[in-house]
mmCIF file of C-alpha atoms in Angstrom:
data_model
loop_
_atom_site.group_PDB
_atom_site.id
_atom_site.type_symbol
_atom_site.label_atom_id
_atom_site.label_comp_id
_atom_site.label_asym_id
_atom_site.label_seq_id
_atom_site.Cartn_x
_atom_site.Cartn_y
_atom_site.Cartn_z
ATOM 1 C CA MET A 1 0.631 -6.423 -25.660
ATOM 2 C CA THR A 2 4.106 -7.101 -24.848
ATOM 3 C CA LEU A 3 7.260 -8.615 -26.442
ATOM 4 C CA ILE A 4 9.956 -9.518 -24.307
ATOM 5 C CA LEU A 5 12.546 -11.718 -25.478
ATOM 6 C CA GLY A 6 16.191 -12.672 -24.107
ATOM 7 C CA MET A 7 19.315 -14.222 -24.406
ATOM 8 C CA SER A 8 22.113 -15.468 -22.084
ATOM 9 C CA LYS A 9 25.618 -16.265 -24.592
ATOM 10 C CA PRO A 10 29.388 -16.555 -23.318
ATOM 11 C CA GLU A 11 29.487 -12.828 -23.788
ATOM 12 C CA GLY A 12 26.677 -11.912 -21.250
ATOM 13 C CA ILE A 13 23.045 -12.021 -21.307
ATOM 14 C CA TYR A 14 20.600 -9.799 -23.557
ATOM 15 C CA VAL A 15 16.801 -8.416 -23.097
ATOM 16 C CA CYS A 16 14.544 -6.290 -25.673
ATOM 17 C CA VAL A 17 11.426 -4.687 -24.646
ATOM 18 C CA ASP A 18 9.262 -2.942 -27.455
ATOM 19 C CA TYR A 19 7.223 0.670 -26.262
ATOM 20 C CA ARG A 20 3.896 0.053 -26.966
ATOM 21 C CA ILE A 21 0.882 0.079 -24.688
ATOM 22 C CA THR A 22 -2.623 -1.097 -25.421
ATOM 23 C CA ASP A 23 -5.997 -0.754 -24.248
ATOM 24 C CA ALA A 24 -6.420 -4.359 -22.710
ATOM 25 C CA ARG A 25 -10.169 -3.815 -23.487
ATOM 26 C CA THR A 26 -10.428 -1.801 -26.437
ATOM 27 C CA SER A 27 -6.184 -2.487 -28.244
ATOM 28 C CA ALA A 28 -6.115 1.769 -28.772
ATOM 29 C CA ILE A 29 -2.536 2.469 -28.402
ATOM 30 C CA VAL A 30 -2.687 4.393 -25.472
ATOM 31 C CA ASP A 31 1.527 4.854 -24.723
ATOM 32 C CA ASP A 32 4.023 4.424 -27.278
ATOM 33 C CA ALA A 33 7.380 5.392 -25.801
ATOM 34 C CA ALA A 34 6.421 3.633 -22.501
ATOM 35 C CA THR A 35 10.416 1.874 -21.210
ATOM 36 C CA LYS A 36 9.192 -1.993 -19.604
ATOM 37 C CA CYS A 37 13.166 -2.933 -18.868
ATOM 38 C CA LEU A 38 15.944 -1.939 -15.956
ATOM 39 C CA THR A 39 19.020 -2.697 -15.126
ATOM 40 C CA VAL A 40 20.068 -3.793 -11.820
ATOM 41 C CA HIS A 41 23.499 -4.035 -10.607
ATOM 42 C CA TYR A 42 23.818 -5.217 -7.003
ATOM 43 C CA PRO A 43 26.543 -5.425 -4.736
ATOM 44 C CA PRO A 44 29.639 -5.797 -4.396
ATOM 45 C CA LEU A 45 31.099 -3.518 -7.212
ATOM 46 C CA PRO A 46 32.338 -4.910 -9.129
ATOM 47 C CA GLY A 47 31.458 -8.925 -9.156
ATOM 48 C CA GLY A 48 27.904 -8.863 -8.106
ATOM 49 C CA THR A 49 24.724 -10.115 -9.352
ATOM 50 C CA LYS A 50 23.878 -8.130 -12.557
ATOM 51 C CA ALA A 51 20.115 -8.217 -13.921
ATOM 52 C CA LEU A 52 17.395 -8.000 -16.069
ATOM 53 C CA LEU A 53 14.272 -6.788 -15.597
ATOM 54 C CA ALA A 54 11.610 -7.106 -17.967
ATOM 55 C CA PHE A 55 7.915 -6.355 -17.614
ATOM 56 C CA THR A 56 4.272 -7.709 -19.041
ATOM 57 C CA GLY A 57 0.911 -6.850 -18.285
ATOM 58 C CA VAL A 58 -0.924 -4.024 -16.123
ATOM 59 C CA ALA A 59 1.399 -0.717 -17.247
ATOM 60 C CA VAL A 60 0.009 2.531 -14.933
ATOM 61 C CA LEU A 61 -1.263 2.846 -11.311
ATOM 62 C CA PRO A 62 -4.452 4.169 -11.002
ATOM 63 C CA ASP A 63 -2.428 7.157 -9.484
ATOM 64 C CA GLY A 64 -1.383 7.761 -13.105
ATOM 65 C CA THR A 65 2.255 5.883 -11.994
ATOM 66 C CA PRO A 66 3.490 4.194 -14.567
ATOM 67 C CA THR A 67 5.383 0.117 -13.791
ATOM 68 C CA MET A 68 8.692 0.542 -14.678
ATOM 69 C CA THR A 69 8.762 3.766 -12.545
ATOM 70 C CA TRP A 70 7.061 2.203 -9.752
ATOM 71 C CA ILE A 71 9.615 -0.653 -9.868
ATOM 72 C CA ARG A 72 12.630 1.735 -10.168
ATOM 73 C CA GLU A 73 11.623 3.222 -7.175
ATOM 74 C CA THR A 74 10.685 0.135 -4.943
ATOM 75 C CA LEU A 75 14.137 -1.320 -5.601
ATOM 76 C CA ARG A 76 16.159 1.900 -5.526
ATOM 77 C CA GLY A 77 17.373 3.475 -2.212
ATOM 78 C CA GLU A 78 19.413 0.225 -0.454
ATOM 79 C CA SER A 79 22.599 -1.674 -1.151
ATOM 80 C CA GLU A 80 20.692 -4.842 -0.651
ATOM 81 C CA LEU A 81 21.679 -8.766 -2.151
ATOM 82 C CA PRO A 82 19.389 -10.094 -4.735
ATOM 83 C CA ASP A 83 17.137 -11.625 -2.612
ATOM 84 C CA GLN A 84 16.952 -9.373 -0.162
ATOM 85 C CA SER A 85 15.839 -6.288 -2.896
ATOM 86 C CA LEU A 86 13.786 -8.791 -4.665
ATOM 87 C CA ALA A 87 12.113 -9.747 -1.308
ATOM 88 C CA HIS A 88 11.294 -6.479 -0.986
ATOM 89 C CA LEU A 89 9.764 -5.567 -4.477
ATOM 90 C CA ARG A 90 7.430 -8.931 -3.545
ATOM 91 C CA ASP A 91 5.964 -7.409 -0.669
ATOM 92 C CA HIS A 92 5.608 -4.217 -2.434
ATOM 93 C CA LEU A 93 3.693 -5.842 -5.079
ATOM 94 C CA ASP A 94 1.517 -7.865 -3.228
ATOM 95 C CA ARG A 95 0.560 -3.796 -1.144
ATOM 96 C CA ASP A 96 -0.050 -2.118 -4.958
ATOM 97 C CA TYR A 97 -0.661 -4.233 -7.911
ATOM 98 C CA ALA A 98 -2.636 -7.167 -6.040
ATOM 99 C CA ARG A 99 -5.406 -5.739 -4.968
ATOM 100 C CA LEU A 100 -5.238 -4.244 -8.983
ATOM 101 C CA ARG A 101 -6.598 -7.743 -9.847
ATOM 102 C CA GLN A 102 -4.691 -7.134 -13.674
ATOM 103 C CA PRO A 103 -2.066 -9.486 -14.312
ATOM 104 C CA LEU A 104 1.463 -8.183 -14.227
ATOM 105 C CA ILE A 105 4.853 -10.642 -14.858
ATOM 106 C CA ILE A 106 8.076 -9.280 -14.419
ATOM 107 C CA ASN A 107 10.919 -11.833 -15.550
ATOM 108 C CA ILE A 108 14.137 -11.379 -14.700
ATOM 109 C CA LEU A 109 17.631 -12.500 -16.750
ATOM 110 C CA ALA A 110 20.714 -12.656 -14.264
ATOM 111 C CA LEU A 111 24.659 -13.425 -14.311
ATOM 112 C CA HIS A 112 26.974 -13.903 -11.587
ATOM 113 C CA GLY A 113 30.193 -15.155 -13.038
ATOM 114 C CA GLU A 114 29.750 -17.665 -15.671
ATOM 115 C CA ARG A 115 26.244 -18.668 -13.505
ATOM 116 C CA ARG A 116 23.028 -17.099 -15.224
ATOM 117 C CA PHE A 117 19.403 -17.188 -13.731
ATOM 118 C CA PHE A 118 15.842 -17.038 -14.756
ATOM 119 C CA GLY A 119 12.694 -16.279 -13.129
ATOM 120 C CA GLY A 120 10.540 -13.536 -11.752
ATOM 121 C CA LEU A 121 7.593 -12.427 -10.043
ATOM 122 C CA SER A 122 3.758 -13.282 -11.360
ATOM 123 C CA ASN A 123 0.439 -12.908 -10.148
ATOM 124 C CA LEU A 124 -0.446 -15.263 -13.185
ATOM 125 C CA ARG A 125 -0.887 -18.722 -12.455
ATOM 126 C CA ALA A 126 0.093 -20.361 -15.735
ATOM 127 C CA VAL A 127 -3.116 -22.584 -16.084
ATOM 128 C CA SER A 128 -5.277 -23.303 -18.962
ATOM 129 C CA PRO A 129 -6.553 -21.153 -19.173
ATOM 130 C CA PRO A 130 -4.679 -18.731 -17.041
ATOM 131 C CA SER A 131 -5.938 -17.654 -13.833
ATOM 132 C CA LEU A 132 -4.636 -15.005 -11.744
ATOM 133 C CA LEU A 133 -3.986 -14.905 -7.845
ATOM 134 C CA SER A 134 -4.318 -13.014 -4.523
ATOM 135 C CA SER A 135 -0.397 -12.452 -4.098
ATOM 136 C CA PHE A 136 2.614 -12.539 -6.241
ATOM 137 C CA GLY A 137 5.152 -15.547 -6.383
ATOM 138 C CA TYR A 138 8.559 -15.448 -6.761
ATOM 139 C CA MET A 139 10.840 -18.012 -8.586
ATOM 140 C CA MET A 140 14.565 -17.831 -9.897
ATOM 141 C CA GLN A 141 16.478 -20.991 -10.887
ATOM 142 C CA GLU A 142 19.412 -21.511 -12.651
ATOM 143 C CA VAL A 143 19.681 -22.030 -16.536
ATOM 144 C CA ASP A 144 22.752 -23.338 -19.187
ATOM 145 C CA THR A 145 25.060 -20.626 -20.305
ATOM 146 C CA ASN A 146 23.093 -20.807 -23.577
ATOM 147 C CA PHE A 147 19.119 -19.661 -22.949
ATOM 148 C CA LEU A 148 16.571 -18.160 -25.388
ATOM 149 C CA PHE A 149 12.996 -16.714 -23.776
ATOM 150 C CA ALA A 150 9.844 -14.749 -24.977
ATOM 151 C CA ASN A 151 7.394 -13.840 -23.174
ATOM 152 C CA GLY A 152 4.298 -11.414 -23.939
ATOM 153 C CA GLN A 153 1.307 -12.501 -25.510
ATOM 154 C CA ALA A 154 3.117 -11.535 -28.812
ATOM 155 C CA ALA A 155 6.031 -14.342 -27.650
ATOM 156 C CA ALA A 156 3.348 -16.636 -29.482
ATOM 157 C CA ARG A 157 3.361 -15.092 -32.822
ATOM 158 C CA ALA A 158 7.418 -15.228 -32.648
ATOM 159 C CA LEU A 159 7.109 -18.903 -31.550
ATOM 160 C CA ALA A 160 4.682 -19.152 -34.257
ATOM 161 C CA ASP A 161 6.339 -17.619 -36.861
ATOM 162 C CA GLU A 162 9.738 -19.096 -35.711
ATOM 163 C CA LYS A 163 11.274 -15.595 -34.995
ATOM 164 C CA LEU A 164 13.887 -17.527 -32.644
ATOM 165 C CA ALA A 165 15.004 -20.786 -34.473
ATOM 166 C CA LYS A 166 17.654 -19.059 -36.190
ATOM 167 C CA MET A 167 18.108 -17.111 -32.475
ATOM 168 C CA GLN A 168 18.236 -20.258 -31.032
ATOM 169 C CA SER A 169 21.679 -21.561 -33.464
ATOM 170 C CA LEU A 170 23.865 -18.562 -32.479
ATOM 171 C CA LEU A 171 23.507 -18.806 -28.980
ATOM 172 C CA GLY A 172 26.837 -20.371 -28.108
ATOM 173 C CA VAL A 173 28.491 -17.968 -30.559
ATOM 174 C CA VAL A 174 31.138 -15.458 -29.317
ATOM 175 C CA PRO A 175 30.540 -12.128 -31.854
ATOM 176 C CA ARG A 176 32.970 -9.463 -32.645
ATOM 177 C CA LYS A 177 29.907 -6.985 -31.599
ATOM 178 C CA VAL A 178 27.558 -7.379 -29.156
ATOM 179 C CA ASP A 179 25.801 -5.245 -31.088
ATOM 180 C CA ASP A 180 24.713 -7.588 -33.668
ATOM 181 C CA TYR A 181 23.256 -9.237 -31.569
ATOM 182 C CA MET A 182 21.231 -6.330 -30.119
ATOM 183 C CA ARG A 183 20.179 -5.152 -33.939
ATOM 184 C CA LEU A 184 19.106 -9.290 -34.583
ATOM 185 C CA LEU A 185 16.856 -8.898 -31.216
ATOM 186 C CA ALA A 186 15.656 -5.643 -32.685
ATOM 187 C CA ILE A 187 14.639 -7.039 -36.665
ATOM 188 C CA VAL A 188 12.570 -9.804 -34.670
ATOM 189 C CA ASN A 189 10.962 -7.580 -32.585
ATOM 190 C CA ARG A 190 9.709 -5.589 -35.853
ATOM 191 C CA ARG A 191 9.035 -8.805 -37.702
ATOM 192 C CA VAL A 192 6.939 -9.800 -34.952
ATOM 193 C CA ALA A 193 5.055 -5.916 -34.967
ATOM 194 C CA ALA A 194 4.180 -6.117 -38.606
ATOM 195 C CA ARG A 195 1.112 -8.475 -38.069
ATOM 196 C CA GLU A 196 1.182 -7.665 -34.805
ATOM 197 C CA ARG A 197 -0.435 -4.548 -34.111
ATOM 198 C CA SER A 198 -0.133 -3.856 -30.363
ATOM 199 C CA VAL A 199 3.671 -5.057 -30.670
ATOM 200 C CA SER A 200 5.520 -1.375 -31.474
ATOM 201 C CA PRO A 201 8.260 -2.288 -34.453
ATOM 202 C CA PHE A 202 10.844 0.324 -32.260
ATOM 203 C CA CYS A 203 11.994 -1.215 -29.642
ATOM 204 C CA LYS A 204 15.291 -1.451 -26.681
ATOM 205 C CA VAL A 205 17.805 -3.071 -26.576
ATOM 206 C CA SER A 206 19.950 -3.546 -23.165
ATOM 207 C CA PHE A 207 22.922 -6.004 -22.581
ATOM 208 C CA ILE A 208 24.909 -6.845 -19.276
ATOM 209 C CA ASN A 209 28.884 -8.038 -20.100
ATOM 210 C CA ALA A 210 29.728 -11.551 -18.054
ATOM 211 C CA ASP A 211 33.638 -10.089 -18.399
ATOM 212 C CA ASP A 212 35.948 -7.576 -19.659
ATOM 213 C CA ARG A 213 35.299 -8.579 -23.026
ATOM 214 C CA PHE A 214 32.598 -6.402 -23.733
ATOM 215 C CA SER A 215 30.815 -3.457 -21.642
ATOM 216 C CA ALA A 216 27.939 -3.205 -20.873
ATOM 217 C CA THR A 217 25.136 -0.928 -23.027
ATOM 218 C CA SER A 218 21.681 -0.201 -23.470
ATOM 219 C CA GLN A 219 19.915 1.114 -27.328
ATOM 220 C CA ALA A 220 16.704 2.111 -28.379
ATOM 221 C CA PHE A 221 16.211 0.581 -32.267
ATOM 222 C CA VAL A 222 14.870 2.691 -34.790
ATOM 223 C CA GLU A 223 14.471 3.536 -37.984
ATOM 224 C CA HIS A 224 13.553 6.744 -40.283
ATOM 225 C CA GLY A 225 10.890 8.900 -38.115
ATOM 226 C CA GLU A 226 10.742 7.391 -34.884
ATOM 227 C CA THR A 227 11.000 8.611 -32.031
ATOM 228 C CA VAL A 228 11.557 7.547 -28.168
ATOM 229 C CA PRO A 229 12.257 9.450 -25.435
ATOM 230 C CA PHE A 230 15.966 8.898 -23.999
ATOM 231 C CA GLU A 231 16.406 7.012 -20.848
ATOM 232 C CA MET A 232 19.009 4.692 -19.119
ATOM 233 C CA SER A 233 17.094 3.082 -16.824
ATOM 234 C CA ILE A 234 19.333 1.355 -14.595
ATOM 235 C CA ILE A 235 20.156 0.688 -10.769
ATOM 236 C CA LEU A 236 23.689 0.656 -9.102
ATOM 237 C CA ALA A 237 23.884 -1.152 -5.578
ATOM 238 C CA GLY A 238 20.626 0.890 -4.704
ATOM 239 C CA ILE A 239 21.527 4.064 -6.113
ATOM 240 C CA ASP A 240 19.143 4.728 -9.319
ATOM 241 C CA LEU A 241 21.006 6.653 -11.549
ATOM 242 C CA THR A 242 18.387 7.174 -14.643
ATOM 243 C CA ASP A 243 16.944 10.806 -13.723
ATOM 244 C CA ILE A 244 20.664 11.526 -13.031
ATOM 245 C CA ALA A 245 21.598 10.460 -16.561
ATOM 246 C CA HIS A 246 18.299 12.067 -17.578
ATOM 247 C CA ARG A 247 19.442 15.855 -16.638
ATOM 248 C CA LEU A 248 22.942 15.611 -18.285
ATOM 249 C CA SER A 249 21.433 14.136 -21.389
ATOM 250 C CA GLU A 250 19.395 17.158 -21.300
ATOM 251 C CA ALA A 251 22.774 19.520 -20.406
ATOM 252 C CA VAL A 252 24.667 17.578 -23.477
ATOM 253 C CA HIS A 253 21.817 18.454 -25.599
ATOM 254 C CA THR A 254 21.256 22.291 -24.878
ATOM 255 C CA ALA A 255 25.251 22.491 -25.189
ATOM 256 C CA ARG A 256 25.497 21.078 -28.233
ATOM 257 C CA SER A 257 22.754 23.457 -29.520
ATOM 258 C CA GLY A 258 24.722 26.310 -28.066
ATOM 259 C CA GLY A 259 23.625 27.071 -25.004
ATOM 260 C CA ALA A 260 25.476 26.441 -22.068
ATOM 261 C CA PHE A 261 25.925 22.973 -20.340
ATOM 262 C CA ALA A 262 24.305 23.273 -16.785
ATOM 263 C CA PRO A 263 22.568 20.332 -15.244
ATOM 264 C CA SER A 264 19.945 20.644 -13.220
ATOM 265 C CA LEU A 265 21.092 18.584 -10.545
ATOM 266 C CA ASP A 266 20.487 19.853 -7.051
ATOM 267 C CA PRO A 267 21.667 18.286 -4.144
ATOM 268 C CA ALA A 268 17.800 18.107 -2.258
ATOM 269 C CA GLU A 269 15.812 17.288 -5.396
ATOM 270 C CA MET A 270 18.195 14.905 -6.335
ATOM 271 C CA ASN A 271 17.703 13.186 -2.398
ATOM 272 C CA GLU A 272 14.266 13.383 -3.657
ATOM 273 C CA LEU A 273 14.851 11.474 -6.795
ATOM 274 C CA LEU A 274 17.137 8.424 -5.270
ATOM 275 C CA LYS A 275 14.688 7.717 -2.586
ATOM 276 C CA ARG A 276 12.912 4.306 -2.192
ATOM 277 C CA ARG A 277 9.264 3.745 -2.598
ATOM 278 C CA SER A 278 7.714 3.294 0.853
#
């Protein structure tokens, strides 16, 4: 079970996702450190569309590839416009995920200048009861600047407990610090997690700025005794910066511990890591 929370506000867009993966049959915790969100900046830079992607549903391919790793490797490697990029993702979802016959929903919250867009890709038909489709559908629609959404099985808990009411009332308010709203999303996630064991109390919140008043940022919200591995999942005009950022972070940590600052950035290895999934 997953909880995805998203807000569009005048200063930019926010997405919050928990880290927990559970077994759909037994509800046992499988992983408490799974990244479920990705930041994508499309060309031209600056000025292109910027998007936050988050998923709920099947978390690992049969070969062991995590879903978010698969999404990154599928989107990277080509400097494409959003429609081209997401059409490529949809083709590969039909190829690699549709045959699994398990639900997968990828939510997308995007901004382009003053305009906001929401949608995504899914193989789940939204009827009662829900049913699986043999291929993935894709939809994006323009929404108001002030926009709020929740998804994942735990979203029903957030709605039932009226956790989103305060968020709704604050959508039009521009903060002094975006951290205030990132923390608000993290608090809602933690309160839902207190009643839904399948949601981790700790979460990751990402923000993309609409203008120069603020800067894009991403943060893991943890409390004492909770840890999650560092990961900055971002694709910039087709270049996947995730592994590069991880290597640099490891080098900084080593240097702070008294070692030499020697990031492992072998060009041949980096080129391999930047290739698009075929």
